[in-house]
Amino acid sequence: MSNLGKLIINADVNKGTINRNLYGHFAEHLGRCIYEGIWVGHDSPIPNTEGMRNDVIEALRVLRIPVLRWPGGCFADAYLWKDGVGPDEQRKKVVNVHWGGVVENNHFGTHEFLRLCELIDTEPYIAGNVGSGTVREMAEWVEYITFEGESPMTEWRKTNGREEPWSLKYFGIGNENWGCGGNMRPEYYSDLYRHYSSYVRNYGANKIFKIACGPNTADYNWTEVLMRESGSLMDGLSLHYYTTQTGEWNNKGPATGFDEQLWFQTFKQTIYMDELIERHDAIMSKYDPQKKVALMVDEWGTWYDVEPGTNPGFLYQQNTLRDALVAAVNLNIFHKHNDRVQMANIAQLVNVLQAVILTEGNRMLLTPTYHIFDMFKVHQGAERIDLVLESPRYEMNGESIEQISASASVDEGGTMHISLCNLHHADSAELRCELRGTKAGAVAGKILQASSLDAHNTFDEPEQVTPADFQDFRQEDGIWVIKLPAASVVVLSVQ
Ligand code: AHR
């Protein structure tokens, strides 16, 4: 069955820039994200650059990742950065208390992370330790990284092989301090935010963008208290929201082998992001009507049961066509809120949760989510343009959501990109699209679709889900008629 929808694109109505940082990522010392996924060590038989695997670096460079958050996550509020600098043999072996209780040998530390950022050409975003670290440790970390002059920290940095300071813009004052980062009440954390952030200094020309720990999902009181008590002292407030297919943490369900109902429920859960942003934004606007404080969705993505037989503390899950659509829908939602949301970081980069890359020994594969970030990167830094969408409803067991998600932007070179997503598991959609305010006419497209809802790439068959050229559009009396297959994502370029 094919359902009818209507899309009007007002190419001459500019809705502001889509911050590149909405395409950010997150890498934590968790499971096989850092170790194995990125860091294999200098002596590894896996081809590497200064200990970091070349295949992963190459694949990440293609995505033009704007910003990478590290070292956690919950790990951040247990992390003592001084354990992770200096000669390897002197680095402390500690226990990773949050994630599987495994040994953390600290071989990947500050220098390695900042080198990774150089290699993949991305901005670093460091999350500091409020939960179990001191104000002094946090202050010294920023000094170690960014100070040019003479001080014990800069001398130490030089001894460890780095003469020049790095530039560091994004710094988080803690992570999930309402939970794994100290189980704090917002009033208490708010005071700690004021305290710790005062010591996160700007050295020379380096200007830090300070990000406060924001709410968990719909904890609107947290946002209220933080904005009221310390909104004037922050540049950004984070928001964490994960998509579980059932909405229940103790019953997350499998990453593959799900039915149509779980497919539908996943999208119902994921589009809740729209409401969350809207409501947190409304509270922020009470204290900051000019939207100077950015909302940073610095953890988002799908969270399923771990793959059978893998360490439950490692959060390793497969990534299917469904994840690709989840990514596409969320990116469209972030675009829509580009006046408040200035960064988003999908969790996590490699081998953890909704990863863009999976590795096994010396093998690597690109997940369906990777392909969405690749197809959508044309929106990075582009000007969002107005659109009016009349979507058919997607119904399941008495509930319904919009079948189509859409977003449009114009890049520096004047090319318009329209990203469309058909969430229906079985029905295609015929979209009648009117382009107003432009003379553009030549259209080209890419599509991501697959033979089954849980289609995914494996190490033996890494190309089960990959983008293809899309040509199912035609012009009828000045209207573009676009046929979106069920469960697909399309990105059109219009010139
Ligand atoms: O991404 C996994 C975990 O989810 C992070 O460590 C934590 O911040 C969140 O609860």
mmCIF file of C-alpha atoms in Angstrom, residues 74-416:
data_model
loop_
_atom_site.group_PDB
_atom_site.id
_atom_site.type_symbol
_atom_site.label_atom_id
_atom_site.label_comp_id
_atom_site.label_asym_id
_atom_site.label_seq_id
_atom_site.Cartn_x
_atom_site.Cartn_y
_atom_site.Cartn_z
ATOM 1 C CA CYS A 74 29.886 7.504 33.843
ATOM 2 C CA PHE A 75 33.588 6.756 33.385
ATOM 3 C CA ALA A 76 34.328 10.496 33.415
ATOM 4 C CA ASP A 77 33.281 10.940 37.037
ATOM 5 C CA ALA A 78 35.638 8.164 38.134
ATOM 6 C CA TYR A 79 38.504 9.205 35.861
ATOM 7 C CA LEU A 80 41.724 10.635 37.256
ATOM 8 C CA TRP A 81 43.444 12.174 34.257
ATOM 9 C CA LYS A 82 46.887 12.177 35.858
ATOM 10 C CA ASP A 83 46.849 8.354 35.772
ATOM 11 C CA GLY A 84 46.716 8.564 31.982
ATOM 12 C CA VAL A 85 49.744 10.688 31.061
ATOM 13 C CA GLY A 86 53.481 9.917 30.984
ATOM 14 C CA PRO A 87 55.310 6.729 30.015
ATOM 15 C CA ASP A 88 53.005 3.717 29.596
ATOM 16 C CA GLU A 89 54.824 1.607 32.154
ATOM 17 C CA GLN A 90 54.231 4.265 34.797
ATOM 18 C CA ARG A 91 50.527 4.633 34.121
ATOM 19 C CA LYS A 92 48.353 3.204 36.848
ATOM 20 C CA LYS A 93 46.250 0.137 36.262
ATOM 21 C CA VAL A 94 42.874 0.822 37.808
ATOM 22 C CA VAL A 95 39.476 -0.837 37.830
ATOM 23 C CA ASN A 96 36.773 0.420 35.496
ATOM 24 C CA VAL A 97 34.095 0.419 38.176
ATOM 25 C CA HIS A 98 31.190 1.295 35.939
ATOM 26 C CA TRP A 99 31.798 -0.940 32.993
ATOM 27 C CA GLY A 100 32.454 -4.588 33.674
ATOM 28 C CA GLY A 101 35.025 -4.120 36.455
ATOM 29 C CA VAL A 102 37.808 -4.688 33.926
ATOM 30 C CA VAL A 103 41.378 -3.387 34.170
ATOM 31 C CA GLU A 104 41.887 0.097 32.764
ATOM 32 C CA ASN A 105 45.578 0.378 31.985
ATOM 33 C CA ASN A 106 45.349 4.066 31.139
ATOM 34 C CA HIS A 107 47.306 3.634 27.901
ATOM 35 C CA PHE A 108 44.790 5.830 26.155
ATOM 36 C CA GLY A 109 44.843 9.159 27.974
ATOM 37 C CA THR A 110 44.826 12.874 27.299
ATOM 38 C CA HIS A 111 47.664 12.914 24.720
ATOM 39 C CA GLU A 112 46.206 9.968 22.822
ATOM 40 C CA PHE A 113 42.703 11.436 22.771
ATOM 41 C CA LEU A 114 43.872 14.804 21.535
ATOM 42 C CA ARG A 115 46.018 13.091 18.903
ATOM 43 C CA LEU A 116 42.980 11.091 17.777
ATOM 44 C CA CYS A 117 41.091 14.346 17.362
ATOM 45 C CA GLU A 118 43.907 15.661 15.174
ATOM 46 C CA LEU A 119 43.946 12.480 13.107
ATOM 47 C CA ILE A 120 40.225 12.552 12.400
ATOM 48 C CA ASP A 121 40.143 16.341 12.252
ATOM 49 C CA THR A 122 37.604 16.891 14.976
ATOM 50 C CA GLU A 123 37.131 19.249 17.921
ATOM 51 C CA PRO A 124 37.713 17.636 21.330
ATOM 52 C CA TYR A 125 35.049 17.788 24.020
ATOM 53 C CA ILE A 126 36.312 16.663 27.430
ATOM 54 C CA ALA A 127 34.026 15.730 30.303
ATOM 55 C CA GLY A 128 35.579 16.582 33.673
ATOM 56 C CA ASN A 129 35.215 14.717 36.947
ATOM 57 C CA VAL A 130 32.896 16.329 39.495
ATOM 58 C CA GLY A 131 31.635 13.113 41.099
ATOM 59 C CA SER A 132 34.923 11.887 42.568
ATOM 60 C CA GLY A 133 37.568 14.390 41.478
ATOM 61 C CA THR A 134 38.693 17.608 43.080
ATOM 62 C CA VAL A 135 38.350 21.158 41.854
ATOM 63 C CA ARG A 136 42.144 21.331 41.693
ATOM 64 C CA GLU A 137 42.391 18.247 39.477
ATOM 65 C CA MET A 138 39.897 19.730 37.058
ATOM 66 C CA ALA A 139 41.654 23.102 37.047
ATOM 67 C CA GLU A 140 45.022 21.455 36.452
ATOM 68 C CA TRP A 141 43.701 19.376 33.574
ATOM 69 C CA VAL A 142 42.642 22.481 31.693
ATOM 70 C CA GLU A 143 45.957 24.137 32.573
ATOM 71 C CA TYR A 144 47.906 21.074 31.383
ATOM 72 C CA ILE A 145 46.122 21.074 28.045
ATOM 73 C CA THR A 146 45.796 24.760 27.221
ATOM 74 C CA PHE A 147 48.346 26.878 29.117
ATOM 75 C CA GLU A 148 51.243 28.274 27.127
ATOM 76 C CA GLY A 149 53.332 29.835 29.911
ATOM 77 C CA GLU A 150 55.472 28.372 32.637
ATOM 78 C CA SER A 151 53.824 26.257 35.316
ATOM 79 C CA PRO A 152 54.213 22.816 36.869
ATOM 80 C CA MET A 153 51.474 21.489 34.577
ATOM 81 C CA THR A 154 52.974 22.853 31.368
ATOM 82 C CA GLU A 155 56.411 21.580 32.361
ATOM 83 C CA TRP A 156 54.905 18.162 32.924
ATOM 84 C CA ARG A 157 53.160 18.283 29.551
ATOM 85 C CA LYS A 158 56.430 19.137 27.864
ATOM 86 C CA THR A 159 58.227 16.312 29.679
ATOM 87 C CA ASN A 160 55.517 14.046 28.334
ATOM 88 C CA GLY A 161 56.312 15.074 24.795
ATOM 89 C CA ARG A 162 54.001 17.940 23.942
ATOM 90 C CA GLU A 163 55.628 21.339 23.691
ATOM 91 C CA GLU A 164 52.717 23.459 22.451
ATOM 92 C CA PRO A 165 49.393 23.618 24.255
ATOM 93 C CA TRP A 166 46.382 22.189 22.505
ATOM 94 C CA SER A 167 43.320 24.256 21.880
ATOM 95 C CA LEU A 168 40.305 22.951 23.762
ATOM 96 C CA LYS A 169 36.901 24.504 23.439
ATOM 97 C CA TYR A 170 34.297 22.192 24.933
ATOM 98 C CA PHE A 171 34.520 21.165 28.568
ATOM 99 C CA GLY A 172 31.795 19.407 30.555
ATOM 100 C CA ILE A 173 31.541 20.009 34.283
ATOM 101 C CA GLY A 174 30.639 16.450 35.231
ATOM 102 C CA ASN A 175 28.366 13.853 33.677
ATOM 103 C CA GLU A 176 24.987 12.573 34.844
ATOM 104 C CA ASN A 177 25.572 13.959 38.318
ATOM 105 C CA TRP A 178 21.942 13.090 39.051
ATOM 106 C CA GLY A 179 22.932 9.422 38.662
ATOM 107 C CA CYS A 180 26.267 7.648 38.196
ATOM 108 C CA GLY A 181 28.084 10.968 38.693
ATOM 109 C CA GLY A 182 27.179 11.313 42.373
ATOM 110 C CA ASN A 183 23.394 10.900 42.773
ATOM 111 C CA MET A 184 23.089 14.604 43.457
ATOM 112 C CA ARG A 185 20.046 16.801 43.837
ATOM 113 C CA PRO A 186 19.917 19.688 41.330
ATOM 114 C CA GLU A 187 20.371 22.295 44.100
ATOM 115 C CA TYR A 188 23.590 20.613 45.255
ATOM 116 C CA TYR A 189 24.969 20.029 41.755
ATOM 117 C CA SER A 190 24.128 23.570 40.795
ATOM 118 C CA ASP A 191 26.363 24.879 43.575
ATOM 119 C CA LEU A 192 29.094 22.454 42.600
ATOM 120 C CA TYR A 193 28.758 23.633 39.002
ATOM 121 C CA ARG A 194 29.326 27.219 40.140
ATOM 122 C CA HIS A 195 32.309 26.123 42.205
ATOM 123 C CA TYR A 196 34.084 23.806 39.729
ATOM 124 C CA SER A 197 33.403 25.913 36.661
ATOM 125 C CA SER A 198 35.005 28.973 38.310
ATOM 126 C CA TYR A 199 38.325 27.150 38.165
ATOM 127 C CA VAL A 200 38.002 26.093 34.539
ATOM 128 C CA ARG A 201 40.052 28.978 33.211
ATOM 129 C CA ASN A 202 40.700 30.540 29.856
ATOM 130 C CA TYR A 203 44.429 30.627 29.139
ATOM 131 C CA GLY A 204 45.680 32.964 26.411
ATOM 132 C CA ALA A 205 43.366 32.893 23.431
ATOM 133 C CA ASN A 206 41.793 29.582 24.431
ATOM 134 C CA LYS A 207 38.183 30.183 25.394
ATOM 135 C CA ILE A 208 36.353 27.337 27.084
ATOM 136 C CA PHE A 209 32.690 26.690 26.350
ATOM 137 C CA LYS A 210 31.412 25.374 29.694
ATOM 138 C CA ILE A 211 28.749 22.699 29.676
ATOM 139 C CA ALA A 212 26.737 21.911 32.779
ATOM 140 C CA CYS A 213 25.308 18.484 33.470
ATOM 141 C CA GLY A 214 21.718 18.685 32.353
ATOM 142 C CA PRO A 215 18.630 16.585 32.905
ATOM 143 C CA ASN A 216 17.934 12.932 32.495
ATOM 144 C CA THR A 217 15.121 12.635 29.936
ATOM 145 C CA ALA A 218 12.036 14.397 31.347
ATOM 146 C CA ASP A 219 13.478 15.687 34.616
ATOM 147 C CA TYR A 220 12.176 19.208 34.034
ATOM 148 C CA ASN A 221 12.860 20.206 37.624
ATOM 149 C CA TRP A 222 16.581 19.659 37.037
ATOM 150 C CA THR A 223 16.514 22.070 34.102
ATOM 151 C CA GLU A 224 14.492 24.600 36.096
ATOM 152 C CA VAL A 225 16.873 24.591 39.069
ATOM 153 C CA LEU A 226 20.026 24.628 36.974
ATOM 154 C CA MET A 227 18.853 27.498 34.793
ATOM 155 C CA ARG A 228 17.564 29.489 37.744
ATOM 156 C CA GLU A 229 20.647 29.010 39.940
ATOM 157 C CA SER A 230 23.504 28.962 37.457
ATOM 158 C CA GLY A 231 22.169 29.565 33.948
ATOM 159 C CA SER A 232 24.082 32.831 33.694
ATOM 160 C CA LEU A 233 27.382 30.994 34.256
ATOM 161 C CA MET A 234 27.063 28.310 31.608
ATOM 162 C CA ASP A 235 27.373 28.136 27.834
ATOM 163 C CA GLY A 236 25.596 24.838 27.441
ATOM 164 C CA LEU A 237 23.347 22.456 29.320
ATOM 165 C CA SER A 238 23.379 18.790 28.379
ATOM 166 C CA LEU A 239 20.414 16.459 27.851
ATOM 167 C CA HIS A 240 20.594 12.669 27.823
ATOM 168 C CA TYR A 241 17.890 10.543 26.293
ATOM 169 C CA TYR A 242 18.236 6.991 25.016
ATOM 170 C CA THR A 243 15.734 5.126 22.849
ATOM 171 C CA THR A 244 14.789 1.752 24.268
ATOM 172 C CA GLN A 245 12.302 -0.084 22.111
ATOM 173 C CA THR A 246 9.896 -0.757 24.970
ATOM 174 C CA GLY A 247 10.542 2.327 27.072
ATOM 175 C CA GLU A 248 11.500 0.046 29.962
ATOM 176 C CA TRP A 249 15.062 -0.224 31.212
ATOM 177 C CA ASN A 250 14.627 -3.732 32.550
ATOM 178 C CA ASN A 251 13.195 -4.984 29.263
ATOM 179 C CA LYS A 252 15.142 -3.315 26.502
ATOM 180 C CA GLY A 253 14.691 -6.099 23.959
ATOM 181 C CA PRO A 254 17.029 -7.418 21.267
ATOM 182 C CA ALA A 255 18.830 -5.396 18.607
ATOM 183 C CA THR A 256 17.794 -7.895 15.917
ATOM 184 C CA GLY A 257 14.896 -10.328 15.499
ATOM 185 C CA PHE A 258 12.211 -7.867 16.614
ATOM 186 C CA ASP A 259 8.682 -7.753 15.240
ATOM 187 C CA GLU A 260 6.685 -4.950 13.599
ATOM 188 C CA GLN A 261 5.225 -3.885 16.884
ATOM 189 C CA LEU A 262 8.640 -3.341 18.456
ATOM 190 C CA TRP A 263 9.688 -1.549 15.281
ATOM 191 C CA PHE A 264 6.746 0.859 15.720
ATOM 192 C CA GLN A 265 7.345 1.239 19.470
ATOM 193 C CA THR A 266 10.989 2.127 18.852
ATOM 194 C CA PHE A 267 9.944 5.044 16.658
ATOM 195 C CA LYS A 268 7.308 6.109 19.111
ATOM 196 C CA GLN A 269 10.036 6.172 21.766
ATOM 197 C CA THR A 270 12.563 7.947 19.592
ATOM 198 C CA ILE A 271 10.337 10.808 18.445
ATOM 199 C CA TYR A 272 9.801 11.632 22.115
ATOM 200 C CA MET A 273 13.096 13.489 21.649
ATOM 201 C CA ASP A 274 11.106 16.233 19.908
ATOM 202 C CA GLU A 275 8.835 16.796 22.914
ATOM 203 C CA LEU A 276 11.742 16.617 25.353
ATOM 204 C CA ILE A 277 13.671 19.306 23.512
ATOM 205 C CA GLU A 278 10.594 21.473 23.197
ATOM 206 C CA ARG A 279 9.787 21.305 26.902
ATOM 207 C CA HIS A 280 13.353 21.743 28.181
ATOM 208 C CA ASP A 281 13.740 24.628 25.739
ATOM 209 C CA ALA A 282 10.590 26.268 27.110
ATOM 210 C CA ILE A 283 12.024 26.166 30.657
ATOM 211 C CA MET A 284 15.398 27.423 29.477
ATOM 212 C CA SER A 285 13.661 30.272 27.654
ATOM 213 C CA LYS A 286 12.128 31.513 30.910
ATOM 214 C CA TYR A 287 15.643 32.323 32.121
ATOM 215 C CA ASP A 288 17.359 32.731 28.774
ATOM 216 C CA PRO A 289 14.889 34.046 26.185
ATOM 217 C CA GLN A 290 17.700 34.973 23.826
ATOM 218 C CA LYS A 291 18.834 31.358 23.710
ATOM 219 C CA LYS A 292 22.413 32.103 24.672
ATOM 220 C CA VAL A 293 22.691 28.838 26.585
ATOM 221 C CA ALA A 294 22.784 25.925 24.181
ATOM 222 C CA LEU A 295 21.068 22.625 24.775
ATOM 223 C CA MET A 296 23.604 19.873 24.070
ATOM 224 C CA VAL A 297 22.120 16.424 23.547
ATOM 225 C CA ASP A 298 25.472 14.899 24.359
ATOM 226 C CA GLU A 299 24.204 11.332 24.725
ATOM 227 C CA TRP A 300 21.491 9.847 22.533
ATOM 228 C CA GLY A 301 20.801 6.729 20.492
ATOM 229 C CA THR A 302 19.379 3.242 20.833
ATOM 230 C CA TRP A 303 20.041 1.026 23.833
ATOM 231 C CA TYR A 304 19.097 -2.652 23.500
ATOM 232 C CA ASP A 305 20.023 -5.855 25.284
ATOM 233 C CA VAL A 306 23.666 -6.767 24.677
ATOM 234 C CA GLU A 307 24.397 -9.379 22.027
ATOM 235 C CA PRO A 308 24.040 -12.884 23.491
ATOM 236 C CA GLY A 309 27.291 -14.186 24.946
ATOM 237 C CA THR A 310 28.930 -10.782 25.303
ATOM 238 C CA ASN A 311 29.900 -9.053 28.553
ATOM 239 C CA PRO A 312 26.765 -7.288 29.907
ATOM 240 C CA GLY A 313 28.977 -4.407 31.058
ATOM 241 C CA PHE A 314 30.284 -3.814 27.529
ATOM 242 C CA LEU A 315 27.005 -2.693 25.899
ATOM 243 C CA TYR A 316 27.801 -4.300 22.550
ATOM 244 C CA GLN A 317 24.776 -4.422 20.234
ATOM 245 C CA GLN A 318 24.116 -5.025 16.547
ATOM 246 C CA ASN A 319 22.976 -2.149 14.404
ATOM 247 C CA THR A 320 20.206 -2.614 11.863
ATOM 248 C CA LEU A 321 18.146 -0.732 9.337
ATOM 249 C CA ARG A 322 15.982 0.312 12.298
ATOM 250 C CA ASP A 323 18.953 2.120 13.876
ATOM 251 C CA ALA A 324 19.561 3.903 10.606
ATOM 252 C CA LEU A 325 16.023 5.266 10.662
ATOM 253 C CA VAL A 326 16.331 6.194 14.336
ATOM 254 C CA ALA A 327 19.465 8.191 13.499
ATOM 255 C CA ALA A 328 17.771 9.911 10.555
ATOM 256 C CA VAL A 329 14.676 10.878 12.538
ATOM 257 C CA ASN A 330 16.721 12.280 15.415
ATOM 258 C CA LEU A 331 18.974 14.289 13.118
ATOM 259 C CA ASN A 332 15.864 15.785 11.511
ATOM 260 C CA ILE A 333 14.556 16.625 15.003
ATOM 261 C CA PHE A 334 17.835 18.299 15.973
ATOM 262 C CA HIS A 335 17.719 20.387 12.782
ATOM 263 C CA LYS A 336 14.225 21.529 13.661
ATOM 264 C CA HIS A 337 15.442 22.837 17.025
ATOM 265 C CA ASN A 338 18.565 24.514 15.658
ATOM 266 C CA ASP A 339 17.804 27.720 17.561
ATOM 267 C CA ARG A 340 18.474 25.966 20.886
ATOM 268 C CA VAL A 341 20.214 22.659 20.195
ATOM 269 C CA GLN A 342 23.820 23.347 19.237
ATOM 270 C CA MET A 343 25.403 19.958 19.761
ATOM 271 C CA ALA A 344 24.409 16.297 19.809
ATOM 272 C CA ASN A 345 26.652 13.289 20.386
ATOM 273 C CA ILE A 346 25.438 9.852 19.441
ATOM 274 C CA ALA A 347 26.451 7.042 21.808
ATOM 275 C CA GLN A 348 28.910 5.620 21.011
ATOM 276 C CA LEU A 349 31.587 5.738 18.330
ATOM 277 C CA VAL A 350 32.777 2.111 18.035
ATOM 278 C CA ASN A 351 31.478 -1.215 19.426
ATOM 279 C CA VAL A 352 29.164 0.329 22.053
ATOM 280 C CA LEU A 353 25.403 1.020 21.813
ATOM 281 C CA GLN A 354 24.399 2.675 18.501
ATOM 282 C CA ALA A 355 27.891 2.568 17.048
ATOM 283 C CA VAL A 356 28.824 3.727 13.572
ATOM 284 C CA ILE A 357 31.628 1.146 13.420
ATOM 285 C CA LEU A 358 31.987 -2.404 14.750
ATOM 286 C CA THR A 359 35.291 -4.240 14.965
ATOM 287 C CA GLU A 360 36.352 -7.831 15.500
ATOM 288 C CA GLY A 361 40.091 -8.454 15.643
ATOM 289 C CA ASN A 362 41.544 -6.863 12.539
ATOM 290 C CA ARG A 363 38.148 -6.625 10.819
ATOM 291 C CA MET A 364 35.873 -3.612 10.746
ATOM 292 C CA LEU A 365 32.404 -2.901 9.401
ATOM 293 C CA LEU A 366 30.337 0.204 8.829
ATOM 294 C CA THR A 367 26.882 0.024 10.376
ATOM 295 C CA PRO A 368 23.648 1.330 8.832
ATOM 296 C CA THR A 369 23.912 4.247 11.286
ATOM 297 C CA TYR A 370 27.301 5.109 9.750
ATOM 298 C CA HIS A 371 25.667 5.409 6.348
ATOM 299 C CA ILE A 372 23.068 7.842 7.674
ATOM 300 C CA PHE A 373 25.762 10.089 9.138
ATOM 301 C CA ASP A 374 27.508 9.916 5.785
ATOM 302 C CA MET A 375 24.379 10.688 3.745
ATOM 303 C CA PHE A 376 23.263 13.476 6.102
ATOM 304 C CA LYS A 377 26.619 15.232 6.445
ATOM 305 C CA VAL A 378 25.541 17.568 3.635
ATOM 306 C CA HIS A 379 23.382 19.315 6.245
ATOM 307 C CA GLN A 380 26.382 20.158 8.461
ATOM 308 C CA GLY A 381 26.711 23.930 8.738
ATOM 309 C CA ALA A 382 24.016 24.468 6.085
ATOM 310 C CA GLU A 383 21.090 26.898 6.362
ATOM 311 C CA ARG A 384 17.892 25.187 7.365
ATOM 312 C CA ILE A 385 14.932 26.162 5.237
ATOM 313 C CA ASP A 386 11.276 26.188 6.074
ATOM 314 C CA LEU A 387 9.056 23.283 5.210
ATOM 315 C CA VAL A 388 5.455 22.315 5.750
ATOM 316 C CA LEU A 389 4.827 18.582 5.901
ATOM 317 C CA GLU A 390 1.466 16.853 5.779
ATOM 318 C CA SER A 391 2.373 13.315 6.674
ATOM 319 C CA PRO A 392 0.097 10.292 6.574
ATOM 320 C CA ARG A 393 -0.308 8.615 9.972
ATOM 321 C CA TYR A 394 1.458 5.366 10.768
ATOM 322 C CA GLU A 395 -0.922 3.321 12.907
ATOM 323 C CA MET A 396 -0.341 0.308 15.062
ATOM 324 C CA ASN A 397 -2.679 -1.208 17.649
ATOM 325 C CA GLY A 398 -4.643 1.973 18.241
ATOM 326 C CA GLU A 399 -1.580 4.245 18.418
ATOM 327 C CA SER A 400 -0.222 6.430 15.660
ATOM 328 C CA ILE A 401 2.760 8.577 14.738
ATOM 329 C CA GLU A 402 3.709 10.529 11.614
ATOM 330 C CA GLN A 403 4.842 8.201 8.872
ATOM 331 C CA ILE A 404 7.308 10.658 7.364
ATOM 332 C CA SER A 405 10.070 12.761 8.860
ATOM 333 C CA ALA A 406 11.616 15.537 6.760
ATOM 334 C CA SER A 407 14.206 18.291 6.875
ATOM 335 C CA ALA A 408 15.735 20.621 4.293
ATOM 336 C CA SER A 409 18.749 22.894 4.085
ATOM 337 C CA VAL A 410 20.807 24.853 1.589
ATOM 338 C CA ASP A 411 24.588 24.546 1.674
ATOM 339 C CA GLU A 412 27.272 27.151 0.956
ATOM 340 C CA GLY A 413 27.320 26.296 -2.724
ATOM 341 C CA GLY A 414 23.557 26.818 -3.047
ATOM 342 C CA THR A 415 22.616 23.131 -3.265
ATOM 343 C CA MET A 416 19.451 22.192 -1.428
#
